[in-house]
mmCIF file of C-alpha atoms in Angstrom:
data_model
loop_
_atom_site.group_PDB
_atom_site.id
_atom_site.type_symbol
_atom_site.label_atom_id
_atom_site.label_comp_id
_atom_site.label_asym_id
_atom_site.label_seq_id
_atom_site.Cartn_x
_atom_site.Cartn_y
_atom_site.Cartn_z
ATOM 1 C CA MET A 18 -16.443 24.919 5.064
ATOM 2 C CA LEU A 19 -13.227 22.942 5.070
ATOM 3 C CA LYS A 20 -11.894 21.689 8.347
ATOM 4 C CA GLN A 21 -8.365 20.704 9.236
ATOM 5 C CA LEU A 22 -7.980 17.051 10.059
ATOM 6 C CA SER A 23 -5.231 15.620 12.142
ATOM 7 C CA LEU A 24 -5.227 11.850 11.833
ATOM 8 C CA SER A 25 -2.911 9.773 13.946
ATOM 9 C CA PHE A 26 -0.976 6.802 12.625
ATOM 10 C CA GLU A 27 -1.605 3.542 14.436
ATOM 11 C CA VAL A 28 1.578 1.647 14.957
ATOM 12 C CA ALA A 29 1.032 -2.011 14.256
ATOM 13 C CA ASN A 30 3.444 -4.819 14.842
ATOM 14 C CA ALA A 31 3.394 -5.626 11.142
ATOM 15 C CA HIS A 32 6.560 -6.422 9.301
ATOM 16 C CA ALA A 33 5.256 -4.935 6.089
ATOM 17 C CA THR A 34 4.803 -1.224 6.721
ATOM 18 C CA LEU A 35 4.276 1.974 4.761
ATOM 19 C CA GLU A 36 6.788 4.794 5.105
ATOM 20 C CA GLN A 37 4.108 7.516 4.925
ATOM 21 C CA SER A 38 0.900 7.183 6.936
ATOM 22 C CA GLN A 39 -0.978 9.978 5.172
ATOM 23 C CA ALA A 40 -1.812 10.734 1.555
ATOM 24 C CA THR A 41 -3.424 13.874 0.178
ATOM 25 C CA SER A 42 -6.727 13.543 -1.640
ATOM 26 C CA GLY A 43 -6.323 14.183 -5.371
ATOM 27 C CA LYS A 44 -2.519 14.131 -5.254
ATOM 28 C CA VAL A 45 0.240 11.667 -6.063
ATOM 29 C CA TYR A 46 1.204 9.318 -3.222
ATOM 30 C CA LYS A 47 4.438 7.348 -3.129
ATOM 31 C CA ALA A 48 3.716 4.141 -1.238
ATOM 32 C CA VAL A 49 7.003 2.812 0.093
ATOM 33 C CA VAL A 50 6.343 -0.706 1.404
ATOM 34 C CA ARG A 51 9.072 -1.854 3.767
ATOM 35 C CA ILE A 52 9.834 -5.538 4.176
ATOM 36 C CA GLY A 53 11.944 -5.901 7.302
ATOM 37 C CA HIS A 54 12.907 -9.582 7.197
ATOM 38 C CA GLY A 55 12.280 -12.916 5.541
ATOM 39 C CA CYS A 56 9.881 -15.685 6.565
ATOM 40 C CA GLU A 57 11.135 -17.378 9.723
ATOM 41 C CA GLY A 58 14.733 -17.332 8.519
ATOM 42 C CA LYS A 59 13.998 -17.925 4.822
ATOM 43 C CA ALA A 60 14.857 -15.435 2.092
ATOM 44 C CA THR A 61 12.133 -13.362 0.430
ATOM 45 C CA ILE A 62 11.858 -14.062 -3.295
ATOM 46 C CA LYS A 63 8.589 -12.331 -4.213
ATOM 47 C CA VAL A 64 6.476 -9.442 -2.897
ATOM 48 C CA ARG A 65 2.894 -8.964 -4.055
ATOM 49 C CA ILE A 66 1.254 -5.590 -3.421
ATOM 50 C CA LYS A 67 -2.488 -5.253 -3.929
ATOM 51 C CA VAL A 68 -3.154 -1.782 -5.258
ATOM 52 C CA PRO A 69 -6.102 -0.525 -3.207
ATOM 53 C CA GLU A 70 -9.294 0.822 -4.727
ATOM 54 C CA GLY A 71 -8.902 4.565 -5.150
ATOM 55 C CA LEU A 72 -5.142 4.595 -5.762
ATOM 56 C CA VAL A 73 -5.233 5.066 -9.519
ATOM 57 C CA SER A 74 -2.604 5.069 -12.231
ATOM 58 C CA ALA A 75 -0.263 2.983 -10.051
ATOM 59 C CA LYS A 76 3.305 2.591 -11.275
ATOM 60 C CA PRO A 77 6.035 0.501 -9.632
ATOM 61 C CA MET A 78 9.664 1.496 -9.224
ATOM 62 C CA PRO A 79 11.444 -1.259 -11.202
ATOM 63 C CA ARG A 80 14.216 -2.428 -8.896
ATOM 64 C CA TRP A 81 13.245 -6.120 -9.068
ATOM 65 C CA THR A 82 11.497 -7.844 -11.985
ATOM 66 C CA ILE A 83 8.003 -6.374 -12.240
ATOM 67 C CA GLU A 84 4.659 -7.899 -13.182
ATOM 68 C CA LYS A 85 1.715 -5.499 -13.402
ATOM 69 C CA ILE A 86 -1.694 -7.131 -13.134
ATOM 70 C CA LYS A 87 -4.419 -5.047 -14.751
ATOM 71 C CA GLY A 88 -8.090 -5.067 -13.903
ATOM 72 C CA SER A 89 -11.255 -3.051 -13.505
ATOM 73 C CA TYR A 90 -11.827 -0.673 -10.620
ATOM 74 C CA LYS A 91 -15.071 -0.975 -8.639
ATOM 75 C CA ASN A 92 -15.709 2.703 -9.375
ATOM 76 C CA ALA A 93 -14.702 5.168 -12.070
ATOM 77 C CA TYR A 94 -12.287 7.908 -10.989
ATOM 78 C CA ASP A 95 -11.450 11.313 -12.445
ATOM 79 C CA LEU A 96 -7.751 11.437 -13.316
ATOM 80 C CA HIS A 97 -6.830 14.875 -14.652
ATOM 81 C CA GLY A 98 -10.183 15.246 -16.405
ATOM 82 C CA THR A 99 -10.327 11.699 -17.780
ATOM 83 C CA SER A 100 -12.599 9.034 -16.331
ATOM 84 C CA VAL A 101 -10.578 5.901 -15.558
ATOM 85 C CA LYS A 102 -12.287 2.588 -14.879
ATOM 86 C CA GLU A 103 -9.345 0.214 -15.027
ATOM 87 C CA GLY A 104 -5.646 0.063 -14.327
ATOM 88 C CA THR A 105 -3.008 -1.765 -12.347
ATOM 89 C CA THR A 106 -4.630 -3.655 -9.467
ATOM 90 C CA GLU A 107 -1.636 -5.681 -8.264
ATOM 91 C CA ILE A 108 2.118 -5.385 -8.610
ATOM 92 C CA VAL A 109 4.436 -8.361 -8.188
ATOM 93 C CA PHE A 110 8.132 -7.856 -7.475
ATOM 94 C CA SER A 111 10.275 -10.966 -8.119
ATOM 95 C CA GLY A 112 13.539 -12.128 -9.671
ATOM 96 C CA SER A 113 15.788 -11.331 -6.733
ATOM 97 C CA SER A 114 16.396 -12.577 -3.222
ATOM 98 C CA LEU A 115 16.218 -10.724 0.072
ATOM 99 C CA ALA A 116 18.031 -12.530 2.894
ATOM 100 C CA ASP A 117 16.297 -12.807 6.266
ATOM 101 C CA ASP A 118 18.846 -10.419 7.810
ATOM 102 C CA GLU A 119 18.261 -7.722 5.152
ATOM 103 C CA TYR A 120 15.420 -5.350 4.369
ATOM 104 C CA ASP A 121 14.188 -3.654 1.231
ATOM 105 C CA GLU A 122 11.624 -1.113 0.128
ATOM 106 C CA PHE A 123 9.162 -1.668 -2.701
ATOM 107 C CA VAL A 124 7.839 1.541 -4.225
ATOM 108 C CA VAL A 125 4.501 2.123 -5.947
ATOM 109 C CA ARG A 126 3.410 5.588 -7.036
ATOM 110 C CA GLY A 127 -0.211 6.458 -7.772
ATOM 111 C CA THR A 128 -2.805 9.192 -7.475
ATOM 112 C CA VAL A 129 -5.166 9.183 -4.511
ATOM 113 C CA ALA A 130 -8.593 9.593 -6.099
ATOM 114 C CA LYS A 131 -10.255 12.824 -5.050
ATOM 115 C CA GLU A 132 -13.467 10.781 -4.804
ATOM 116 C CA LEU A 133 -12.096 9.076 -1.648
ATOM 117 C CA PRO A 134 -13.481 10.958 1.343
ATOM 118 C CA VAL A 135 -11.008 12.693 3.645
ATOM 119 C CA GLY A 136 -10.552 10.503 6.703
ATOM 120 C CA THR A 137 -10.737 7.248 4.742
ATOM 121 C CA ARG A 138 -8.250 4.627 5.877
ATOM 122 C CA VAL A 139 -6.859 2.812 2.837
ATOM 123 C CA TYR A 140 -5.333 -0.638 3.334
ATOM 124 C CA VAL A 141 -2.558 -1.980 1.112
ATOM 125 C CA PRO A 142 -2.449 -5.798 1.408
ATOM 126 C CA VAL A 143 1.010 -7.314 0.932
ATOM 127 C CA VAL A 144 2.033 -10.955 0.495
ATOM 128 C CA GLN A 145 5.686 -11.806 1.025
ATOM 129 C CA GLU A 146 6.734 -15.121 -0.532
ATOM 130 C CA CYS A 147 9.915 -16.848 0.611
ATOM 131 C CA THR A 148 12.018 -19.855 -0.311
ATOM 132 C CA GLY A 149 10.672 -23.314 0.470
ATOM 133 C CA GLY A 150 7.060 -22.208 0.000
ATOM 134 C CA ALA A 151 7.020 -20.057 3.149
ATOM 135 C CA ALA A 152 4.960 -16.861 3.099
ATOM 136 C CA GLU A 153 3.896 -13.936 5.255
ATOM 137 C CA ARG A 154 0.470 -12.494 4.415
ATOM 138 C CA TRP A 155 0.069 -8.912 5.630
ATOM 139 C CA ILE A 156 -3.552 -8.775 4.473
ATOM 140 C CA GLU A 157 -5.781 -8.494 7.549
ATOM 141 C CA ILE A 158 -8.135 -5.511 7.399
ATOM 142 C CA PRO A 159 -9.765 -4.633 10.716
ATOM 143 C CA ALA A 160 -13.472 -5.234 11.166
ATOM 144 C CA ALA A 161 -15.644 -2.416 12.539
ATOM 145 C CA GLY A 162 -14.632 -1.539 16.081
ATOM 146 C CA LYS A 163 -11.187 -3.135 15.731
ATOM 147 C CA THR A 164 -7.749 -1.688 14.942
ATOM 148 C CA SER A 165 -4.658 -3.097 13.267
ATOM 149 C CA ASP A 166 -3.262 -3.796 16.739
ATOM 150 C CA ASP A 167 -5.961 -6.472 17.140
ATOM 151 C CA TYR A 168 -4.431 -8.602 14.364
ATOM 152 C CA GLU A 169 -1.245 -10.628 13.948
ATOM 153 C CA ALA A 170 -0.738 -9.804 10.261
ATOM 154 C CA PRO A 171 -2.466 -6.483 9.548
ATOM 155 C CA ALA A 172 -2.268 -4.870 6.127
ATOM 156 C CA PRO A 173 -0.302 -1.612 6.074
ATOM 157 C CA PHE A 174 -2.441 1.494 5.584
ATOM 158 C CA PHE A 175 -2.529 5.221 4.966
ATOM 159 C CA ASP A 176 -5.137 7.825 5.832
ATOM 160 C CA VAL A 177 -6.552 10.212 3.219
ATOM 161 C CA VAL A 178 -6.109 13.847 4.258
ATOM 162 C CA GLU A 179 -7.242 17.062 2.638
ATOM 163 C CA GLN A 180 -4.980 19.330 0.674
ATOM 164 C CA PRO A 181 -3.285 21.964 2.797
ATOM 165 C CA ARG A 182 -4.578 25.477 2.288
ATOM 166 C CA SER A 183 -2.242 27.813 0.483
#
């Protein structure tokens, strides 16, 4: 028996956030990572997005220069009837400059593996590199019993939800 899940989005004080807080199991998810400012007044020159386990066949929207880092997944996932064991595990956006008083969105599209249980919270670590060697690391993943609000630099996240009934 399938049950409807209503998962709430925790608002964290992170400066790297995801536009959509929920992603449907087995469907394509467009992760829009928002970078709201630079690093203590310095311009952003690079954004690194760690593609989380279970978001397969990840593809970046090429607005900046793109580097796709490939690697093995911890698990194999069914992608349209094909078992996939490797793919893009990190995407690096560079080659431009984002002033401290500007914001931008960095888009990665992938399929949420149907093997991820509904209710799973998936974290998307982001590192923002700025001029002069400054950086913001939005990579903290809460320990058991904690929430993103307990951390200064939490990783953005989305919750896996089931497909709506038709």
